[in-house]
Tab-separated table of C-alpha atoms and ligand atoms in Angstrom:
chain	number	residue	atom	x	y	z
A	1	MET	CA	81.267	110.166	144.759
A	2	VAL	CA	82.572	106.608	144.649
A	3	LYS	CA	79.882	104.176	143.476
A	4	LYS	CA	79.254	101.072	145.564
A	5	ALA	CA	78.349	97.647	144.230
A	6	LEU	CA	77.299	94.534	146.103
A	7	ILE	CA	77.904	91.190	144.366
A	8	THR	CA	76.330	87.954	145.563
A	9	GLY	CA	78.222	84.920	144.281
A	10	ILE	CA	81.536	86.819	144.297
A	11	THR	CA	83.488	83.580	144.863
A	12	GLY	CA	82.116	82.168	141.585
A	13	GLN	CA	83.449	82.610	138.046
A	14	ASP	CA	81.354	85.640	137.099
A	15	GLY	CA	81.566	87.222	140.537
A	16	ALA	CA	85.353	87.338	140.284
A	17	TYR	CA	85.393	88.776	136.742
A	18	LEU	CA	82.678	91.298	137.570
A	19	ALA	CA	84.489	92.414	140.736
A	20	ARG	CA	87.673	92.972	138.741
A	21	PHE	CA	85.768	94.918	136.094
A	22	LEU	CA	83.990	97.143	138.652
A	23	ILE	CA	87.214	97.805	140.582
A	24	GLY	CA	88.694	98.926	137.267
A	25	LYS	CA	85.776	101.362	136.931
A	26	GLY	CA	86.553	102.833	140.361
A	27	TYR	CA	83.760	101.125	142.316
A	28	LYS	CA	83.921	100.136	145.955
A	29	VAL	CA	83.050	96.433	145.711
A	30	TYR	CA	81.373	94.400	148.437
A	31	GLY	CA	81.011	90.665	148.061
A	32	MET	CA	78.544	88.504	149.922
A	33	VAL	CA	79.774	84.997	150.745
A	34	ARG	CA	78.169	82.152	152.622
A	35	ARG	CA	79.896	80.650	155.614
A	36	THR	CA	82.035	77.627	154.762
A	37	SER	CA	84.616	75.754	156.810
A	38	MET	CA	87.370	76.830	154.405
A	39	VAL	CA	87.613	80.207	152.709
A	40	ASN	CA	87.020	79.959	149.013
A	41	THR	CA	88.605	83.018	147.454
A	42	SER	CA	90.840	81.228	144.947
A	43	ARG	CA	89.243	82.939	141.942
A	44	LEU	CA	89.672	86.394	143.479
A	45	GLU	CA	93.304	85.482	144.128
A	46	TYR	CA	93.739	84.201	140.567
A	47	LEU	CA	92.544	87.572	139.222
A	48	GLY	CA	94.679	89.480	141.747
A	49	ILE	CA	91.826	91.266	143.523
A	50	LYS	CA	91.384	89.383	146.784
A	51	ASP	CA	92.464	92.334	148.914
A	52	LYS	CA	90.474	94.848	146.903
A	53	VAL	CA	86.985	93.615	147.784
A	54	GLU	CA	85.225	93.761	151.126
A	55	ILE	CA	83.618	90.461	152.125
A	56	LEU	CA	80.405	90.189	154.157
A	57	TYR	CA	78.674	87.017	155.247
A	58	GLY	CA	75.165	86.163	154.137
A	59	ASP	CA	73.226	83.344	152.533
A	60	MET	CA	70.601	83.329	149.775
A	61	LEU	CA	68.512	81.034	151.999
A	62	ASP	CA	68.346	83.587	154.809
A	63	LEU	CA	66.294	86.739	154.170
A	64	SER	CA	67.441	88.417	157.380
A	65	SER	CA	71.083	88.047	156.380
A	66	LEU	CA	70.351	89.533	152.943
A	67	GLN	CA	68.540	92.466	154.477
A	68	ARG	CA	71.439	93.077	156.875
A	69	VAL	CA	74.045	92.944	154.089
A	70	VAL	CA	72.060	95.408	151.951
A	71	GLU	CA	71.584	97.748	154.949
A	72	ASN	CA	75.234	97.613	155.956
A	73	THR	CA	76.675	98.210	152.490
A	74	GLU	CA	74.156	100.778	151.128
A	75	PRO	CA	75.073	99.909	147.522
A	76	ASP	CA	74.083	101.814	144.372
A	77	GLU	CA	73.981	98.544	142.422
A	78	ILE	CA	73.401	94.904	143.336
A	79	TYR	CA	74.418	92.040	141.080
A	80	ASN	CA	72.671	88.814	142.061
A	81	LEU	CA	74.996	86.111	140.749
A	82	ALA	CA	74.627	83.595	143.594
A	83	ALA	CA	73.007	80.311	142.605
A	84	GLN	CA	73.234	76.554	142.667
A	85	SER	CA	74.354	76.870	139.056
A	86	PHE	CA	75.178	73.329	137.922
A	87	VAL	CA	72.288	71.949	135.866
A	88	ALA	CA	73.149	68.275	136.489
A	89	THR	CA	73.083	68.754	140.286
A	90	SER	CA	69.670	70.370	140.061
A	91	TRP	CA	68.049	66.932	139.530
A	92	GLU	CA	69.862	65.580	142.585
A	93	GLN	CA	69.048	68.627	144.743
A	94	PRO	CA	65.933	70.124	143.142
A	95	ILE	CA	64.552	71.699	146.286
A	96	LEU	CA	67.825	73.287	147.337
A	97	THR	CA	68.224	74.572	143.776
A	98	ALA	CA	64.741	76.115	143.819
A	99	GLU	CA	65.364	77.651	147.230
A	100	VAL	CA	68.760	79.183	146.391
A	101	THR	CA	68.407	79.933	142.690
A	102	GLY	CA	64.691	80.755	142.573
A	103	LEU	CA	63.398	81.838	145.971
A	104	GLY	CA	66.802	83.315	146.908
A	105	ALA	CA	66.467	85.914	144.154
A	106	LEU	CA	63.002	86.832	145.420
A	107	LYS	CA	64.351	87.195	148.960
A	108	LEU	CA	67.041	89.561	147.707
A	109	LEU	CA	64.474	91.574	145.738
A	110	GLU	CA	62.396	91.844	148.913
A	111	ALA	CA	65.450	92.946	150.905
A	112	VAL	CA	66.106	95.681	148.316
A	113	ARG	CA	62.463	96.788	148.314
A	114	LEU	CA	62.409	97.001	152.113
A	115	VAL	CA	65.799	98.669	152.592
A	116	ASN	CA	66.002	101.002	149.590
A	117	PRO	CA	63.957	100.409	146.419
A	118	LYS	CA	66.162	102.872	144.517
A	119	ILE	CA	69.072	100.405	144.431
A	120	LYS	CA	69.601	99.096	140.888
A	121	PHE	CA	69.310	95.303	140.708
A	122	TYR	CA	70.801	92.855	138.188
A	123	GLN	CA	69.490	89.283	138.025
A	124	ALA	CA	71.683	86.575	136.446
A	125	SER	CA	69.137	84.894	134.190
A	126	SER	CA	70.070	82.080	131.869
A	127	SER	CA	69.654	80.774	128.332
A	128	GLU	CA	68.640	77.501	130.031
A	129	MET	CA	65.219	79.146	130.482
A	130	PHE	CA	64.715	78.675	126.711
A	131	GLY	CA	65.489	74.967	127.038
A	132	ALA	CA	63.343	73.210	124.452
A	133	SER	CA	61.978	76.445	122.958
A	134	PRO	CA	60.884	76.032	119.327
A	135	ASP	CA	62.404	79.453	118.572
A	136	LEU	CA	65.955	79.630	117.214
A	137	PRO	CA	68.031	81.742	117.562
A	138	GLN	CA	66.616	82.895	120.883
A	139	ASN	CA	66.024	86.551	121.691
A	140	GLU	CA	64.098	88.442	124.397
A	141	SER	CA	60.735	87.502	122.807
A	142	SER	CA	61.431	83.797	122.350
A	143	ARG	CA	59.283	81.276	124.184
A	144	PHE	CA	60.613	79.714	127.375
A	145	HIS	CA	60.557	75.949	127.979
A	146	PRO	CA	62.813	75.119	130.939
A	147	ARG	CA	64.117	71.537	130.997
A	148	SER	CA	65.595	71.169	134.497
A	149	PRO	CA	64.912	72.186	138.101
A	150	TYR	CA	67.704	74.749	137.618
A	151	ALA	CA	66.088	76.276	134.532
A	152	ALA	CA	62.630	76.372	136.144
A	153	SER	CA	64.126	78.074	139.210
A	154	LYS	CA	65.859	80.661	137.019
A	155	LEU	CA	62.609	81.306	135.177
A	156	PHE	CA	60.837	82.009	138.482
A	157	ALA	CA	63.619	84.448	139.453
A	158	HIS	CA	63.435	86.063	136.014
A	159	TRP	CA	59.703	86.698	136.266
A	160	MET	CA	60.011	87.999	139.825
A	161	THR	CA	62.641	90.462	138.591
A	162	VAL	CA	60.265	91.614	135.839
A	163	ASN	CA	57.406	91.789	138.348
A	164	TYR	CA	59.300	93.936	140.846
A	165	ARG	CA	59.996	96.370	138.012
A	166	GLU	CA	56.367	96.416	136.880
A	167	SER	CA	54.784	96.380	140.363
A	168	TYR	CA	57.040	98.769	142.254
A	169	GLY	CA	58.797	100.739	139.495
A	170	MET	CA	62.138	99.419	140.720
A	171	PHE	CA	65.235	99.436	138.474
A	172	THR	CA	65.490	95.666	138.128
A	173	VAL	CA	66.990	94.046	135.036
A	174	SER	CA	67.364	90.478	133.905
A	175	GLY	CA	70.358	89.576	131.772
A	176	ILE	CA	69.636	86.392	129.835
A	177	LEU	CA	73.187	85.192	129.365
A	178	PHE	CA	74.206	82.259	127.210
A	179	ASN	CA	77.041	79.964	128.360
A	180	HIS	CA	80.229	81.815	129.160
A	181	GLU	CA	83.468	80.218	130.194
A	182	SER	CA	87.007	81.105	131.264
A	183	PRO	CA	90.140	79.676	132.848
A	184	ILE	CA	88.356	79.923	136.233
A	185	ARG	CA	85.201	78.088	135.149
A	186	GLY	CA	84.201	75.346	137.609
A	187	LEU	CA	85.768	71.977	136.731
A	188	GLU	CA	82.394	70.208	136.483
A	189	PHE	CA	81.222	72.275	133.485
A	190	VAL	CA	81.941	70.623	130.162
A	191	THR	CA	84.334	73.210	128.668
A	192	ARG	CA	86.665	73.311	131.648
A	193	LYS	CA	86.351	69.561	132.155
A	194	ILE	CA	87.648	69.186	128.591
A	195	THR	CA	90.442	71.789	128.723
A	196	HIS	CA	91.672	70.494	132.076
A	197	ALA	CA	91.693	66.915	130.714
A	198	VAL	CA	93.551	68.050	127.589
A	199	ALA	CA	96.273	69.530	129.781
A	200	MET	CA	96.430	66.458	132.045
A	201	ILE	CA	96.576	64.070	129.061
A	202	LYS	CA	99.206	66.182	127.299
A	203	GLU	CA	101.345	66.079	130.457
A	204	GLY	CA	100.880	62.314	130.831
A	205	LYS	CA	98.833	62.567	134.050
A	206	GLN	CA	95.504	61.232	132.738
A	207	ASP	CA	94.695	58.789	129.946
A	208	LYS	CA	91.041	59.294	129.086
A	209	LEU	CA	88.098	61.630	129.396
A	210	LEU	CA	84.510	60.503	130.022
A	211	LEU	CA	81.759	62.687	128.622
A	212	GLY	CA	77.975	62.551	128.222
A	213	ASN	CA	75.947	64.057	125.391
A	214	MET	CA	78.514	65.193	122.819
A	215	ALA	CA	75.870	66.273	120.318
A	216	ALA	CA	74.566	69.083	122.565
A	217	LYS	CA	75.084	72.509	121.006
A	218	ARG	CA	75.884	75.636	122.991
A	219	ASP	CA	76.584	79.287	122.275
A	220	TRP	CA	79.844	79.704	124.221
A	221	GLY	CA	81.456	83.060	125.000
A	222	PHE	CA	84.086	84.436	127.379
A	223	ALA	CA	83.006	85.418	130.911
A	224	GLY	CA	85.219	88.523	130.876
A	225	ASP	CA	83.187	89.889	127.950
A	226	TYR	CA	79.838	89.001	129.515
A	227	VAL	CA	80.285	90.773	132.857
A	228	LYS	CA	80.667	94.053	130.949
A	229	ALA	CA	77.149	93.586	129.606
A	230	MET	CA	75.809	93.179	133.166
A	231	TRP	CA	77.239	96.549	134.135
A	232	MET	CA	76.066	98.220	130.920
A	233	MET	CA	72.477	97.116	131.626
A	234	LEU	CA	72.511	98.990	134.935
A	235	GLN	CA	73.847	102.195	133.317
A	236	GLN	CA	70.826	102.648	131.030
A	237	ASP	CA	68.116	105.269	131.635
A	238	GLU	CA	65.401	102.600	131.710
A	239	PRO	CA	65.524	99.078	133.132
A	240	ASP	CA	65.046	96.312	130.560
A	241	ASP	CA	65.973	92.698	129.828
A	242	TYR	CA	68.702	91.655	127.392
A	243	VAL	CA	70.000	88.496	125.745
A	244	VAL	CA	73.804	88.271	125.770
A	245	ALA	CA	75.363	85.743	123.369
A	246	THR	CA	77.881	85.319	120.562
A	247	GLY	CA	75.314	84.130	117.983
A	248	GLU	CA	77.408	81.051	117.125
A	249	THR	CA	76.618	77.545	118.269
A	250	HIS	CA	78.954	74.529	118.463
A	251	THR	CA	78.656	70.931	119.631
A	252	VAL	CA	80.509	69.523	122.626
A	253	ARG	CA	82.228	67.275	120.064
A	254	GLU	CA	83.558	70.308	118.158
A	255	PHE	CA	84.837	71.799	121.409
A	256	CYS	CA	86.735	68.560	122.054
A	257	GLU	CA	88.099	68.392	118.553
A	258	LYS	CA	89.519	71.924	118.767
A	259	ALA	CA	90.803	71.681	122.348
A	260	PHE	CA	92.667	68.397	121.744
A	261	GLY	CA	93.721	69.566	118.280
A	262	TYR	CA	95.292	72.706	119.761
A	263	VAL	CA	97.906	70.552	121.556
A	264	GLY	CA	98.334	68.197	118.599
A	265	LEU	CA	96.099	65.355	119.866
A	266	ASP	CA	93.082	63.593	118.333
A	267	TYR	CA	90.157	63.631	120.775
A	268	GLN	CA	88.925	60.298	119.403
A	269	ASP	CA	91.933	58.591	120.975
A	270	TYR	CA	90.979	59.759	124.477
A	271	VAL	CA	87.277	60.593	124.786
A	272	GLU	CA	84.732	57.950	125.803
A	273	VAL	CA	81.013	58.410	126.138
A	274	SER	CA	79.495	57.357	129.436
A	275	PRO	CA	75.715	56.857	129.570
A	276	GLU	CA	75.860	57.830	133.256
A	277	LEU	CA	76.777	61.372	132.300
A	278	PHE	CA	73.607	61.934	130.268
A	279	ARG	CA	70.982	64.109	131.970
A	280	PRO	CA	67.363	63.063	132.557
A	281	ALA	CA	66.477	65.757	129.997
A	282	ASP	CA	69.004	67.788	128.040
A	283	VAL	CA	68.852	71.020	126.111
A	284	GLU	CA	69.923	70.031	122.616
A	285	VAL	CA	70.636	73.414	121.057
A	286	LEU	CA	71.010	76.980	122.232
A	287	CYS	CA	71.969	79.914	120.033
A	288	GLY	CA	71.404	83.490	121.092
A	289	ASP	CA	70.392	86.566	119.131
A	290	SER	CA	71.920	89.471	121.053
A	291	SER	CA	71.004	92.219	118.535
A	292	LYS	CA	69.211	94.233	121.227
A	293	ALA	CA	72.252	94.285	123.543
A	294	ARG	CA	74.502	95.151	120.609
A	295	MET	CA	72.234	97.996	119.442
A	296	LYS	CA	71.107	99.484	122.750
A	297	LEU	CA	74.074	98.783	125.024
A	298	GLY	CA	76.783	98.896	122.367
A	299	TRP	CA	77.982	95.523	123.685
A	300	LYS	CA	79.890	92.957	121.642
A	301	PRO	CA	82.112	90.016	122.544
A	302	ASP	CA	85.857	90.363	121.941
A	303	VAL	CA	86.882	86.700	122.361
A	304	ASP	CA	85.703	84.159	119.772
A	305	PHE	CA	85.253	80.377	120.055
A	306	ASP	CA	88.817	79.474	119.003
A	307	GLY	CA	90.303	82.232	121.172
A	308	LEU	CA	88.330	80.996	124.181
A	309	ILE	CA	89.558	77.423	123.733
A	310	ARG	CA	93.171	78.552	123.369
A	311	MET	CA	92.908	80.736	126.475
A	312	MET	CA	91.449	77.896	128.564
A	313	VAL	CA	93.853	75.198	127.359
A	314	ASP	CA	96.872	77.487	127.858
A	315	ALA	CA	95.782	78.319	131.413
A	316	ASP	CA	95.199	74.652	132.269
A	317	LEU	CA	98.535	73.598	130.784
A	318	LYS	CA	100.287	76.217	132.882
A	319	ARG	CA	98.526	75.102	136.065
A	320	VAL	CA	99.100	71.409	135.451
A	321	ARG	CA	102.797	72.040	134.740
A	322	GLU	CA	103.114	74.145	137.912
A	323	GLY	CA	101.141	71.573	139.889
A	324	SER	CA	98.805	74.322	141.054
A	325	TYR	CA	95.541	72.514	140.120
B	401	NDP	P1	79.328	79.689	139.877
B	401	NDP	O1	78.709	78.381	140.153
B	401	NDP	O2	80.769	79.772	139.509
B	401	NDP	O3	79.129	80.634	141.183
B	401	NDP	C1	77.971	80.579	141.962
B	401	NDP	C2	78.146	81.455	143.183
B	401	NDP	O4	76.954	81.368	143.995
B	401	NDP	C3	79.310	81.038	144.092
B	401	NDP	O5	79.962	82.191	144.565
B	401	NDP	C4	78.604	80.335	145.238
B	401	NDP	O6	79.312	80.361	146.453
B	401	NDP	C5	77.354	81.193	145.343
B	401	NDP	N1	76.297	80.544	146.137
B	401	NDP	C6	75.755	79.320	145.952
B	401	NDP	N2	74.818	79.072	146.888
B	401	NDP	C7	74.768	80.168	147.686
B	401	NDP	C8	74.015	80.519	148.826
B	401	NDP	N3	73.104	79.690	149.362
B	401	NDP	N4	74.208	81.738	149.380
B	401	NDP	C9	75.148	82.581	148.894
B	401	NDP	N5	75.893	82.305	147.811
B	401	NDP	C10	75.714	81.105	147.214
B	401	NDP	O7	78.429	80.407	138.770
B	401	NDP	P2	78.859	81.419	137.583
B	401	NDP	O8	79.777	82.425	138.124
B	401	NDP	O9	79.210	80.640	136.382
B	401	NDP	O10	77.449	82.088	137.249
B	401	NDP	C11	77.002	83.259	137.944
B	401	NDP	C12	75.486	83.333	137.851
B	401	NDP	O11	75.079	83.433	136.498
B	401	NDP	C13	74.755	82.119	138.417
B	401	NDP	O12	73.541	82.584	138.969
B	401	NDP	C14	74.465	81.276	137.188
B	401	NDP	O13	73.358	80.452	137.399
B	401	NDP	C15	74.207	82.362	136.163
B	401	NDP	N6	74.499	82.029	134.777
B	401	NDP	C16	75.742	81.557	134.438
B	401	NDP	C17	76.064	81.330	133.137
B	401	NDP	C18	77.393	80.794	132.735
B	401	NDP	O14	77.518	80.324	131.603
B	401	NDP	N7	78.404	80.873	133.590
B	401	NDP	C19	75.089	81.609	132.055
B	401	NDP	C20	73.821	82.146	132.528
B	401	NDP	C21	73.565	82.354	133.833
B	401	NDP	P3	80.353	79.182	146.887
B	401	NDP	O15	81.672	79.579	146.273
B	401	NDP	O16	80.329	79.257	148.377
B	401	NDP	O17	79.823	77.898	146.329
B	402	GDR	P1	75.043	73.971	130.936
B	402	GDR	O1	76.630	73.715	131.015
B	402	GDR	O2	74.269	72.812	131.427
B	402	GDR	O3	74.767	74.460	129.555
B	402	GDR	O4	74.843	75.130	132.018
B	402	GDR	P2	77.482	72.378	131.067
B	402	GDR	O5	78.854	72.775	130.664
B	402	GDR	O6	77.323	71.660	132.363
B	402	GDR	O7	76.806	71.456	129.930
B	402	GDR	C1	76.772	71.837	128.567
B	402	GDR	C2	76.349	70.658	127.708
B	402	GDR	O8	77.394	69.690	127.683
B	402	GDR	C3	76.816	68.399	127.833
B	402	GDR	N1	77.817	67.467	128.377
B	402	GDR	C4	78.386	67.557	129.591
B	402	GDR	N2	78.248	68.464	130.568
B	402	GDR	C5	78.992	68.313	131.693
B	402	GDR	N3	78.900	69.240	132.653
B	402	GDR	N4	79.826	67.254	131.864
B	402	GDR	C6	79.984	66.279	130.902
B	402	GDR	O9	80.747	65.339	131.070
B	402	GDR	C7	79.231	66.450	129.702
B	402	GDR	N5	79.149	65.741	128.552
B	402	GDR	C8	78.281	66.369	127.757
B	402	GDR	C9	75.648	68.630	128.776
B	402	GDR	O10	74.734	67.521	128.703
B	402	GDR	C10	75.093	69.932	128.206
B	402	GDR	O11	74.240	69.659	127.124
B	402	GDR	C11	75.743	76.234	132.112
B	402	GDR	C12	75.737	76.700	133.588
B	402	GDR	O12	76.731	77.669	133.744
B	402	GDR	C13	74.403	77.296	133.962
B	402	GDR	O13	74.478	77.861	135.267
B	402	GDR	C14	74.052	78.382	132.943
B	402	GDR	O14	72.805	78.944	133.251
B	402	GDR	C15	74.056	77.811	131.524
B	402	GDR	O15	75.340	77.281	131.258
B	402	GDR	C16	73.751	78.875	130.489
């Protein structure tokens, strides 16, 4: 029998990669999207799968719509990737962030419990939940110390996922994923902001790049590798939580150095620091210990830091040259 998966957030970076991965595994893929005045399926088009997924309308703010989408699709697996996912915006829209990213996950869990508690449920948790944790590298037992409305909302959703497993015996898992990027990463995130600027500068269409905290350190991997781990978590006999990370951490400055260096430029000639781009509170260093995922799931990343930067710069150069972005 063909397995069915429902993805919330299918128009986002991970939603598109996960949909492609599941289609490759023979799944029937449903994607929930919120109503907007313009359709936003550019990432599905980029990965060549727009016509291979079935779209349904629903919103994380609206429990009745979630319940209807779950009833109408009768999925075996649900991947809850929908969120207000940009940390910086979460200070400007803290309540919306809590409602979509935090309460939205609880609403979806409730919809699953009411419609069919046997559906397997994946929650997109985040390394941001560790925030200012004194533990480094961070694994599943590390202490949480969220540092933004986004991170606090994700922590609520994480604990609700754990609680639905413990209270109702549901197959709910929380994947604590460290930063993962790709050529279809949103332009506001620092990696894509840099690789896009590198391409624009190289092609003579931009002359500088403004950044905030360049000392921040992140454990960056490739989104295509990380969506595999999501699926693997739902194929286990028992539901559990897993950290997914490369185990390497690099500064924003290093990312710049390599991305500009790849096209023969010196980042110091183009990058300026703008105090306006600093956050009210930042997470200074994240580095994940994914031993559990590697041992129990057999997961490992295929793309390394340099490979990721090359992939992103190449894709942005191509788009800038074609005038497609
Ligand atoms: P994106 O920001 O690219 O995608 C977010 C998705 O959520 C979009 O499809 C967006 O739809 C959808 N969405 C937002 N608000 C609503 C709403 N009210 N109702 C329905 N859908 C909504 O995120 P990523 O793909 O990068 O991340 C996927 C998930 O994983 C997110 O939950 C994120 O917080 C989490 N995460 C991401 C990490 C990363 O490094 N990428 C690391 C750890 C966790 P629309 O297109 O209409 O805006
Ligand atoms: P993050 O990603 O907050 O880790 O959240 P982001 O790329 O936005 O920031 C990473 C670090 O870079 C610093 N920085 C800048 N960031 C942005 N966006 N723009 C800048 O100009 C800039 N200059 C410096 C930031 O201060 C920060 O320290 C991402 C999201 O995908 C979340 O949804 C996810 O949960 C986490 O990764 C894991």
